[in-house]
Coordinates of C-alpha atoms and ligand atoms in Angstrom, one line a residue:
X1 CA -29.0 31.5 -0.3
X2 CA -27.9 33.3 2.4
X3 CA -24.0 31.9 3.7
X4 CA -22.7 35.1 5.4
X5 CA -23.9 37.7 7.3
X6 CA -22.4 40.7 8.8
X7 CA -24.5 41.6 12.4
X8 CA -24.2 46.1 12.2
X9 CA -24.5 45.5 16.3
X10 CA -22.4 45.0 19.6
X11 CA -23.6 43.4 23.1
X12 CA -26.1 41.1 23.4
X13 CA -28.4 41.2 21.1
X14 CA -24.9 40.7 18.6
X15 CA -23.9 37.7 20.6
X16 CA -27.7 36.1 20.2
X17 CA -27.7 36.8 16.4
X18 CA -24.3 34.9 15.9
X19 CA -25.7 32.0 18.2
X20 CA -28.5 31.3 15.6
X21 CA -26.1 31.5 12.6
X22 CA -24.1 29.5 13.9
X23 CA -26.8 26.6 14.7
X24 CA -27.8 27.5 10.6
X25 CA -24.6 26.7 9.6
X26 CA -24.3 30.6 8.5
X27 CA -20.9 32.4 8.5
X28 CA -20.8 35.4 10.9
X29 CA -18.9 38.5 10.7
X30 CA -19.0 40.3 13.9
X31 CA -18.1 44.7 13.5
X32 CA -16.6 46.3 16.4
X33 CA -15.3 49.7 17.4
X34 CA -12.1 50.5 19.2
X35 CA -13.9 50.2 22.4
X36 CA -14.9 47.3 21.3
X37 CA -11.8 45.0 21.2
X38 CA -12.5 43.2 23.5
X39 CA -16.2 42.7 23.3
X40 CA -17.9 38.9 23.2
X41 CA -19.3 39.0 19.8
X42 CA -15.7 40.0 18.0
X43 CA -14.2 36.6 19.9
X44 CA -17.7 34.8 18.6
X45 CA -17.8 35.5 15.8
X46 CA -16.2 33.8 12.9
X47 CA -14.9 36.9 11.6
X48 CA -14.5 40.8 12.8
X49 CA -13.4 44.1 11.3
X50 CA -12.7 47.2 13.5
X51 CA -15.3 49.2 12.0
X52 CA -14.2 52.8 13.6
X53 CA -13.3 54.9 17.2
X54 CA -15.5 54.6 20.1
X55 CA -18.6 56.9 19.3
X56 CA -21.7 55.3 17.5
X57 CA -21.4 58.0 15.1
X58 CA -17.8 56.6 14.0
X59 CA -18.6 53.1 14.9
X60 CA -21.9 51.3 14.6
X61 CA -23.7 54.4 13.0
X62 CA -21.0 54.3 10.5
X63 CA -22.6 53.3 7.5
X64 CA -19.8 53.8 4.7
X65 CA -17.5 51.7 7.1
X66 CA -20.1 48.8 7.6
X67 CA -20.7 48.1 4.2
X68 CA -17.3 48.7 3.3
X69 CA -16.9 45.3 5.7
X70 CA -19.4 43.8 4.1
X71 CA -18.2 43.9 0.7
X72 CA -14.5 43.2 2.1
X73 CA -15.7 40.3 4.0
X74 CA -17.9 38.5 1.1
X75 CA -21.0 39.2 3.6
X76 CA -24.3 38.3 1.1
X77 CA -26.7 39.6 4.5
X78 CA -26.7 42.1 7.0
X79 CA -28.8 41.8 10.3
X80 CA -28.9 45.1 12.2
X81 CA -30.3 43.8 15.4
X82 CA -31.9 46.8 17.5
X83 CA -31.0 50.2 17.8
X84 CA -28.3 51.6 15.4
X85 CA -29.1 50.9 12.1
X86 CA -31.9 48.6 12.3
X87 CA -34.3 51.1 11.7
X88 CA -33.1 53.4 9.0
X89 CA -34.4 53.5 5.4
X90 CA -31.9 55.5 3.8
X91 CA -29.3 52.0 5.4
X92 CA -31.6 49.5 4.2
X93 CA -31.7 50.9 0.5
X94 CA -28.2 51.1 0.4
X95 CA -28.1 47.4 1.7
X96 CA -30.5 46.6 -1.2
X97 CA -29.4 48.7 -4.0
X98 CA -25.5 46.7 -3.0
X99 CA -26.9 43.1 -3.4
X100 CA -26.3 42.7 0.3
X101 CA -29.8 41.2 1.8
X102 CA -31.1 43.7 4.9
X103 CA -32.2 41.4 7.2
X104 CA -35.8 42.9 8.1
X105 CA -38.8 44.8 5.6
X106 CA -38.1 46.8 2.7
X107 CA -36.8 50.0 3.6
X108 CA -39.9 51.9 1.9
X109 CA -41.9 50.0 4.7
X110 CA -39.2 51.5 7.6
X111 CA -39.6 54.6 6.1
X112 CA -43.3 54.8 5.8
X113 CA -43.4 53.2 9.4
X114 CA -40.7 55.5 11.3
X115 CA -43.0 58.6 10.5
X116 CA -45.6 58.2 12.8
X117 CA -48.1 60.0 11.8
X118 CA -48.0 58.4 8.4
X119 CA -48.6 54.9 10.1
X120 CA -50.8 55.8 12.1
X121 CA -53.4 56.4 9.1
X122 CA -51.8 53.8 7.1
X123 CA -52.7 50.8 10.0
X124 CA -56.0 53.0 10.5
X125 CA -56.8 52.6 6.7
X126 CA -55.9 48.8 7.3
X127 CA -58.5 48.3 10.2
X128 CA -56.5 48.6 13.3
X129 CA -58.5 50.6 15.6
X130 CA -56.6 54.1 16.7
X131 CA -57.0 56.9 19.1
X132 CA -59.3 59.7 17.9
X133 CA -57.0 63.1 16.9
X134 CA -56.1 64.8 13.9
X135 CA -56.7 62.9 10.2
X136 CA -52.8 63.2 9.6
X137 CA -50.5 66.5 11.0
X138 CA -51.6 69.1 12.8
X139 CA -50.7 72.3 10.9
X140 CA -51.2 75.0 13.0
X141 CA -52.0 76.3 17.0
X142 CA -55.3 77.6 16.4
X143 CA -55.9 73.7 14.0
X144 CA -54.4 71.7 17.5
X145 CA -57.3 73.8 19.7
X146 CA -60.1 73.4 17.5
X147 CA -59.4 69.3 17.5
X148 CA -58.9 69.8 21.2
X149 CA -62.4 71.1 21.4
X150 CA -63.6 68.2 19.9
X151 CA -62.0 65.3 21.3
X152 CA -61.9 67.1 24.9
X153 CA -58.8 67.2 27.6
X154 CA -56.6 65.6 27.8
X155 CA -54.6 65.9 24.7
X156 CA -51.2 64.4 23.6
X157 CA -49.1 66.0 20.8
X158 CA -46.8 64.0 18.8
X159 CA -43.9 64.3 16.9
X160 CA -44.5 62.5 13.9
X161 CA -40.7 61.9 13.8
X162 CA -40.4 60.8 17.3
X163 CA -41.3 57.3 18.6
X164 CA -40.8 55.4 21.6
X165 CA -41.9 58.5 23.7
X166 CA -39.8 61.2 22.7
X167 CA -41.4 64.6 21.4
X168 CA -44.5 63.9 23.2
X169 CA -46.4 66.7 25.5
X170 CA -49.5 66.4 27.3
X171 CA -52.5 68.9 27.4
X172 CA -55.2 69.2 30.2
X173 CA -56.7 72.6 28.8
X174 CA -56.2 75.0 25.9
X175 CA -53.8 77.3 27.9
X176 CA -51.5 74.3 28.5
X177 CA -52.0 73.4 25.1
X178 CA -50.6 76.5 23.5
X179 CA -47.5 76.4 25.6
X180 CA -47.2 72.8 25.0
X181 CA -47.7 73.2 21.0
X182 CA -44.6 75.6 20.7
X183 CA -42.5 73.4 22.6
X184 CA -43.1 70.3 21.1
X185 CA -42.6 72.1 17.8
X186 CA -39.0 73.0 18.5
X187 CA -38.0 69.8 20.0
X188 CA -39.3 68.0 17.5
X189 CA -36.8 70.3 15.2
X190 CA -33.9 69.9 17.0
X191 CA -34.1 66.6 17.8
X192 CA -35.6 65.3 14.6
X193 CA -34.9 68.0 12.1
X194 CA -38.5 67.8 11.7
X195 CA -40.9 69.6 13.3
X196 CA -44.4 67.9 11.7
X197 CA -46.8 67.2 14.7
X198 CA -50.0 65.2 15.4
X199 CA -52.3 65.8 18.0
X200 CA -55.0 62.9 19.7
X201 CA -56.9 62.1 23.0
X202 CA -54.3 61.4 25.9
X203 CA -55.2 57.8 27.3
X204 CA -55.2 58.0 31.1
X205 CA -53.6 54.9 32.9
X206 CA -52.9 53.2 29.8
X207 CA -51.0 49.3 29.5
X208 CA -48.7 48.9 26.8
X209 CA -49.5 45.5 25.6
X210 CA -47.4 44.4 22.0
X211 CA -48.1 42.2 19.3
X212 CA -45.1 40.3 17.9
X213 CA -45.4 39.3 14.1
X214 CA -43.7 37.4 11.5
X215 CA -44.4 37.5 8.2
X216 CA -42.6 35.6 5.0
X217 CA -42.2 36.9 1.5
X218 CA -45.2 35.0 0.4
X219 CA -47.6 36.9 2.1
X220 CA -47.8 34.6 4.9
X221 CA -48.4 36.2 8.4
X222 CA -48.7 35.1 11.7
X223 CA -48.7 36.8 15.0
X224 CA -46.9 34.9 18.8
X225 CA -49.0 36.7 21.0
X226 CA -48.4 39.8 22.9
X227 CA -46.1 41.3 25.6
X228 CA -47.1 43.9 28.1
X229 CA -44.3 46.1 28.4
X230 CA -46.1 48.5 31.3
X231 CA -43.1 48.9 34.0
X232 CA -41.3 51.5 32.2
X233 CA -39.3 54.5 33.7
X234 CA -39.0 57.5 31.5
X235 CA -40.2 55.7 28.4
X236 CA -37.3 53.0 29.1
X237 CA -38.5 49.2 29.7
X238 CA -37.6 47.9 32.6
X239 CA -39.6 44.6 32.7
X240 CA -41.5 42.6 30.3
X241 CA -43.8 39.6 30.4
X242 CA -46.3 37.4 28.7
X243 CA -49.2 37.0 29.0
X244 CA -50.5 40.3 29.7
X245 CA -52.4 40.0 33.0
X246 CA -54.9 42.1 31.8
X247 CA -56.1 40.9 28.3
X248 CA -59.4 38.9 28.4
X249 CA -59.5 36.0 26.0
X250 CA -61.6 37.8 23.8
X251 CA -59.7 41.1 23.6
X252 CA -56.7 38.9 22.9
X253 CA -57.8 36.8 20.0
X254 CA -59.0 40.6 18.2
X255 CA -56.5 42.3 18.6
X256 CA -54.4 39.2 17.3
X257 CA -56.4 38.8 14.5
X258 CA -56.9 42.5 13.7
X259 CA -52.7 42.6 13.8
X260 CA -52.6 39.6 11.3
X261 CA -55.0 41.2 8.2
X262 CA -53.2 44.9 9.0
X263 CA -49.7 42.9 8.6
X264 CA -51.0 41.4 5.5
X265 CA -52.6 44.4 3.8
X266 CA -49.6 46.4 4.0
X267 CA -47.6 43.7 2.9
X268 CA -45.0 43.8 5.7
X269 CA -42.2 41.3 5.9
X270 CA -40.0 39.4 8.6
X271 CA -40.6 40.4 12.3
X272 CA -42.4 42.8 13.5
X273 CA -43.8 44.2 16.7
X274 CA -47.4 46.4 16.4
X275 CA -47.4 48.4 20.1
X276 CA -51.2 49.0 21.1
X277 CA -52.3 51.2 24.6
X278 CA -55.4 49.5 26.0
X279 CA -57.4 50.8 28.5
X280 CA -59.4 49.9 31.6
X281 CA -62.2 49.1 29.3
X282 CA -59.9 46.3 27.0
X283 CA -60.2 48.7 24.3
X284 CA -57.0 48.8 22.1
X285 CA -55.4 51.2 20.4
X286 CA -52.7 51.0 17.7
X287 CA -49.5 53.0 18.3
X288 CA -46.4 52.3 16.7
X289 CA -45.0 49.8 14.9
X290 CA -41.9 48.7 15.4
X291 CA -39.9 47.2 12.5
X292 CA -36.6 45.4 14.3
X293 CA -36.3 42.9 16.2
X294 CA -36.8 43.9 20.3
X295 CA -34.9 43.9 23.1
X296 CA -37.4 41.5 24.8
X297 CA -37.9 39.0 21.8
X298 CA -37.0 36.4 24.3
X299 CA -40.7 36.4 26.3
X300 CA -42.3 35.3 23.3
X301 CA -39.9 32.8 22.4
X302 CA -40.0 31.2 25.7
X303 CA -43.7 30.6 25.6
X304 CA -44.0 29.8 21.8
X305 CA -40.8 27.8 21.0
X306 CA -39.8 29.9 18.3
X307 CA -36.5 31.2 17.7
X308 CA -37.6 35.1 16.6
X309 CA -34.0 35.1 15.1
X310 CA -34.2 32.3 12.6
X311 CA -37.4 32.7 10.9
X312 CA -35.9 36.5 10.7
X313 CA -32.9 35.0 8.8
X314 CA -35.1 32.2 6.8
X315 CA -37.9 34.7 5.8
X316 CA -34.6 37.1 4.6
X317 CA -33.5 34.1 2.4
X318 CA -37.3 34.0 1.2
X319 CA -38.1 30.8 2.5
X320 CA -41.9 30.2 3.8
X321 CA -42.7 30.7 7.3
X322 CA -42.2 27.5 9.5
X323 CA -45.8 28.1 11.2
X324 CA -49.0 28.6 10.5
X325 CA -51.3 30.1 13.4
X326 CA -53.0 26.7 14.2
X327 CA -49.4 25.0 15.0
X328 CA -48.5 27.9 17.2
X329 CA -48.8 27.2 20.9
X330 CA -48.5 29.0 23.7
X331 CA -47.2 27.0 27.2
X332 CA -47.1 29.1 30.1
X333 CA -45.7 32.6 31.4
X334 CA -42.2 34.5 30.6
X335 CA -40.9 37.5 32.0
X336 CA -37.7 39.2 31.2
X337 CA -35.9 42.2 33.3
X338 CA -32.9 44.2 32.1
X339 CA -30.3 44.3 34.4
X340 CA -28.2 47.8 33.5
X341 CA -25.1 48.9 34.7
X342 CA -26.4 52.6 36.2
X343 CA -27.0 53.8 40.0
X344 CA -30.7 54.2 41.4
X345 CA -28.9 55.9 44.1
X346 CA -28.0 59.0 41.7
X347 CA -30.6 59.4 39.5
X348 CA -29.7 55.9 37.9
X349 CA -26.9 57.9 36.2
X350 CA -25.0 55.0 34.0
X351 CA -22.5 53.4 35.9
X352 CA -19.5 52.0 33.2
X353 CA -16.2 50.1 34.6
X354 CA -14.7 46.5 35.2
X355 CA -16.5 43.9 36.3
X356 CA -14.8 42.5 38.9
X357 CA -16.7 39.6 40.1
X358 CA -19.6 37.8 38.3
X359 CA -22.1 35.1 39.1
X360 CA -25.1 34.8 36.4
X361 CA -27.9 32.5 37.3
X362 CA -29.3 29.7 36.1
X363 CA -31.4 26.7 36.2
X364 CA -34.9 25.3 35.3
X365 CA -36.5 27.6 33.4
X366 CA -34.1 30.8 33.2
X367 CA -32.1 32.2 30.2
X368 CA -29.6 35.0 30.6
X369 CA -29.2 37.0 27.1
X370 CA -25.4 38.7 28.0
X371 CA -22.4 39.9 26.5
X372 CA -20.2 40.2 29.7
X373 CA -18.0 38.3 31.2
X374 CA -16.0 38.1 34.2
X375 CA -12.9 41.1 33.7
X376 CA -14.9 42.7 30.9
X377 CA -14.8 46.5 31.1
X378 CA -18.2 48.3 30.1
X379 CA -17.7 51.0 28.3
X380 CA -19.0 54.6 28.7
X381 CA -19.8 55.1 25.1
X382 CA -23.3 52.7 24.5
X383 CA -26.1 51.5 26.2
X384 CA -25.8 50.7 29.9
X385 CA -28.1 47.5 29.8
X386 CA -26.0 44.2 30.4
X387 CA -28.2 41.6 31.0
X388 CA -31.5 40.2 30.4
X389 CA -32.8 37.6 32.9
X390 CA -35.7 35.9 31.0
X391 CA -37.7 33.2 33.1
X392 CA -40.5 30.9 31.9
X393 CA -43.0 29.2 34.2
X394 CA -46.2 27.4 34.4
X395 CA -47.9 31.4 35.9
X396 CA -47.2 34.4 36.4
X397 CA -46.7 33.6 40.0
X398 CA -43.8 31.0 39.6
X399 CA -42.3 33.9 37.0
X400 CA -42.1 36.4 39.4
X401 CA -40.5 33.6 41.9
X402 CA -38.0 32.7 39.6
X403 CA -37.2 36.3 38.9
X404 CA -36.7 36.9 42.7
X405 CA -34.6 33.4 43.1
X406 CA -32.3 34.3 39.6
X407 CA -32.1 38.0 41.3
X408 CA -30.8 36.5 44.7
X409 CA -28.4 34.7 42.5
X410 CA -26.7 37.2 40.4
X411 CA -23.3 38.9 41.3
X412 CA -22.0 41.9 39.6
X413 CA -19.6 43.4 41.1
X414 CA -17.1 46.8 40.3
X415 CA -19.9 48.5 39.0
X416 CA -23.5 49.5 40.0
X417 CA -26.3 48.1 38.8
X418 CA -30.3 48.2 39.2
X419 CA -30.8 44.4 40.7
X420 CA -32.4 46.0 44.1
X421 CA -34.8 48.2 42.1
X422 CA -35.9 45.5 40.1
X423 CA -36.2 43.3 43.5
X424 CA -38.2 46.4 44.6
X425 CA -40.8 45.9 41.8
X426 CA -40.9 42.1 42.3
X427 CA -41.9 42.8 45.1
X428 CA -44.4 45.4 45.2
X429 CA -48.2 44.3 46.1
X430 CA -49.1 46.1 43.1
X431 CA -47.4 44.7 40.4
X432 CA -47.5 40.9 42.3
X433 CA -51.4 41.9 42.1
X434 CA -51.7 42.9 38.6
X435 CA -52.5 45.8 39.5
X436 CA -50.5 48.3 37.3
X437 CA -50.1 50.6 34.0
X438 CA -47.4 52.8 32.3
X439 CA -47.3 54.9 35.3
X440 CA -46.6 52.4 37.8
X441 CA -43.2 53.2 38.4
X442 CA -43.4 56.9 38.8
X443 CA -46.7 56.4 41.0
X444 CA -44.9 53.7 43.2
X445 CA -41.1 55.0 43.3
X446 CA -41.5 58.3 42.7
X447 CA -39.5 58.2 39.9
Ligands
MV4_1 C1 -49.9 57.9 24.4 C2 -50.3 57.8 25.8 C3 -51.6 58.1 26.1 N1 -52.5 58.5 25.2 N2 -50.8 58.2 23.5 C4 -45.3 57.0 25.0 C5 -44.4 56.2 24.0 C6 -45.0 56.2 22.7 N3 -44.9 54.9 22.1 C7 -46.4 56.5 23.0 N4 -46.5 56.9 24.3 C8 -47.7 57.2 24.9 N5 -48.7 57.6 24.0 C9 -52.1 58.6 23.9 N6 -53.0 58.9 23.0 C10 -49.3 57.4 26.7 C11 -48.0 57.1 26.3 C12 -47.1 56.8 27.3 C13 -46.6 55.5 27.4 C14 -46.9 54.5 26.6 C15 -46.5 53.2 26.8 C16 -45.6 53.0 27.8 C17 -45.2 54.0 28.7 C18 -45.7 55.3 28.5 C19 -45.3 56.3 29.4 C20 -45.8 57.5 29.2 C21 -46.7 57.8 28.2

């Protein structure tokens, strides 16, 4: 039974994970580093351990430190939100090989997963559709050009240790190609220590559309629908909703159903997220698979009525999921934005410091996931996001309204933030339209 868990995370995403313990009648124990002393989730918690100086590396990457708190603090769990530690193996076999429950898959699924190439056949061999390329790593130039040939231009080569869009190039013919094929190579070895790449067809326009899944220790699974995640800049989210405007009924309900059986046959457990490109034609690819929680959980739980957090925990203490496909509803539209302290003015160059004033909005239909308060200093060392603004409404048109109205609302104050940007995309005839991919912001801003 699981009594006592330690959350390895800071910010908000620490704050949310203590709010559902606490409803469970679970023990927290909230780390923090020196930067952290006055962060919300140490004063939430029911416990907390200075873990380490400022830097992740000393801090929240600190792994010695972090179980050394967990065995101090009689923690039986761990739950490493997003980021940090949620997605290491090497972590999550420690965790295991302690006692200590990790609260997410096995690690041989993280590990298996977090090499992308690797997953890619894997979810292939499983029936998910992907993108034609190499069967596995491309081994050498002259390899990448021959599969070039075949597949045509464009062509995108991977890092097979990269994810979320770094160590990718793109290709539009085979002189680009060679240059492109070095460079990938050494930034996938400095930045990954690992310079295996993959190569496949380069999906113009694409959406990012997401399937969230949950799946108990049973080998129950069940999927809450997707997100579109399309309105990012430089491979960052900035805005999230459900449904995706773009998904017929039909494409929906596949790709649903494919992500369920794939799920199932490799015998993933807890939450999951299985991120698919789909293209003007609804055909959907597989991409990644993400095996953490997400930053923008909160869409689906809006439109579902499922607390993402809980069944995480309750599937951790190998109880059976609380849903089965037919009970699960889905009422409406969400969107979420993230609200980060940095400067559009200059380059959106992170923008930490006191926050002087603060008004966070409210009302019918609108959820703020935060860790600040009014006072609270943000500091320079993690990520700059602050906020999420989540609304839910009956359409997409009364989300976007909402968004606007909760926008109008909020006061930060002391240090910058992107609220007029995301105003800016609120209010662009594209994106109020539909009308939009992964590019969107770059095509619309410039940026
Ligand atoms: C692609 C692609 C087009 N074609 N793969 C970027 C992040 C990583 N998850 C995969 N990414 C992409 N892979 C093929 N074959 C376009 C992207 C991509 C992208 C994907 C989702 C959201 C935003 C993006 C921005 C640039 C490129």
């Amino acid at each position: 039974m699981i009594k006592k868990i330690l959350i390895a995370n800071r910010g908000e995403i620490a704050v949310r994970i203590i709010r559902a313990c606490r409803e469970m009648g679970i023990r927290t124990v909230a780390i923090y580093s020196e930067a952290d002393k006055n962060a919300l989730h140490k004063t939430l918690a029911d416990e907390a351990i200075c873990i380490g100086p400022a830097p992740s590396i000393k801090s929240y990457l600190n792994q010695k430190a972090i179980l050394e708190a967990a065995c101090l603090t009689g923690s039986d769990s761990i739950h490493p939100g997003y980021g940090f530690l949620s997605e290491n193996a090497e972590f999550a076999k420690i965790c295991e090989e302690m006692g200590i429950k990790f609260i997410g898959p096995n690690y041989k699924l993280i590990d298996l997963l977090g090499n992308k190439s690797k997953a890619k056949e894997t979810m292939k061999n499983a029936g998910l559709p992907v993108v034609p390329g190499s069967e596995g790593l491309v081994l050498s130039k002259e390899q990448a050009i021959q599969i070039a040939k075949k597949i045509e231009y464009p062509v995108i080569l991977k890092a097979s240790a990269g994810g979320g869009g770094r160590g990718i190039r793109i290709a539009h013919n085979e002189k680009e190609l060679e240059k492109e094929y070095d460079i990938v190579k050494q930034e996938a070895l400095i930045s990954f220590k690992d310079d295996s790449i993959y190569i496949e067809k380069y999906i113009e326009n694409p959406r990012h559309v997401e399937i969230q899944v949950l799946a108990d220790e049973h080998g129950n699974v069940v999927h809450l629908g997707e997100r579109d995640c399309s309105v990012q800049r430089r491979n960052q989210k900035v805005l999230e909703e459900t449904p995706s405007g773009i998904l017929k009924e039909e494409t929906r309900k596949k790709m649903g159903e494919t992500t369920v059986k794939a799920v199932k046959e490799i015998g993933y457990t807890n939450a999951g997220t299985i991120e698919f490109l789909v293209d003007k034609n609804q055909k959907f690819y597989f991409m990644e698979m993400n095996t953490r929680v997400q930053v923008e959980h909160p869409v689906t739980e809006m439109v579902t009525g499922i607390d993402i957090i809980k069944e995480q925990i309750k599937i951790a203490n190998g109880d059976f999921l609380s849903y089965s496909q037919n009970n699960i509803t889905f009422t409406g539209n969400s969107m979420e934005v993230r609200i980060n302290a940095e400067n559009p003015e200059k380059g959106f160059m992170p923008s930490p410091g006191t926050i002087t004033e603060l008004h966070l909005p409210g009302g019918n239909g609108v959820r703020v996931d935060t860790a600040i308060y009014h006072g609270y200093k943000v500091p320079a060392n993690y990520d700059s996001m602050l906020a999420k603004i989540i609304v839910h409404g009956r359409d997409r048109q009364e989300c976007i309204s909402k968004m606007k109205s909760a926008i109008a609302e909020l006061v930060i104050e002391g240090i910058s933030t992107n609220s007029d940007f995301i105003l800016k995309i609120l209010e662009n005839q594209n994106f109020k339209t539909n009308q939009y991919d992964t590019s969107f912001i770059k095509k619309e801003f410039g940026l």
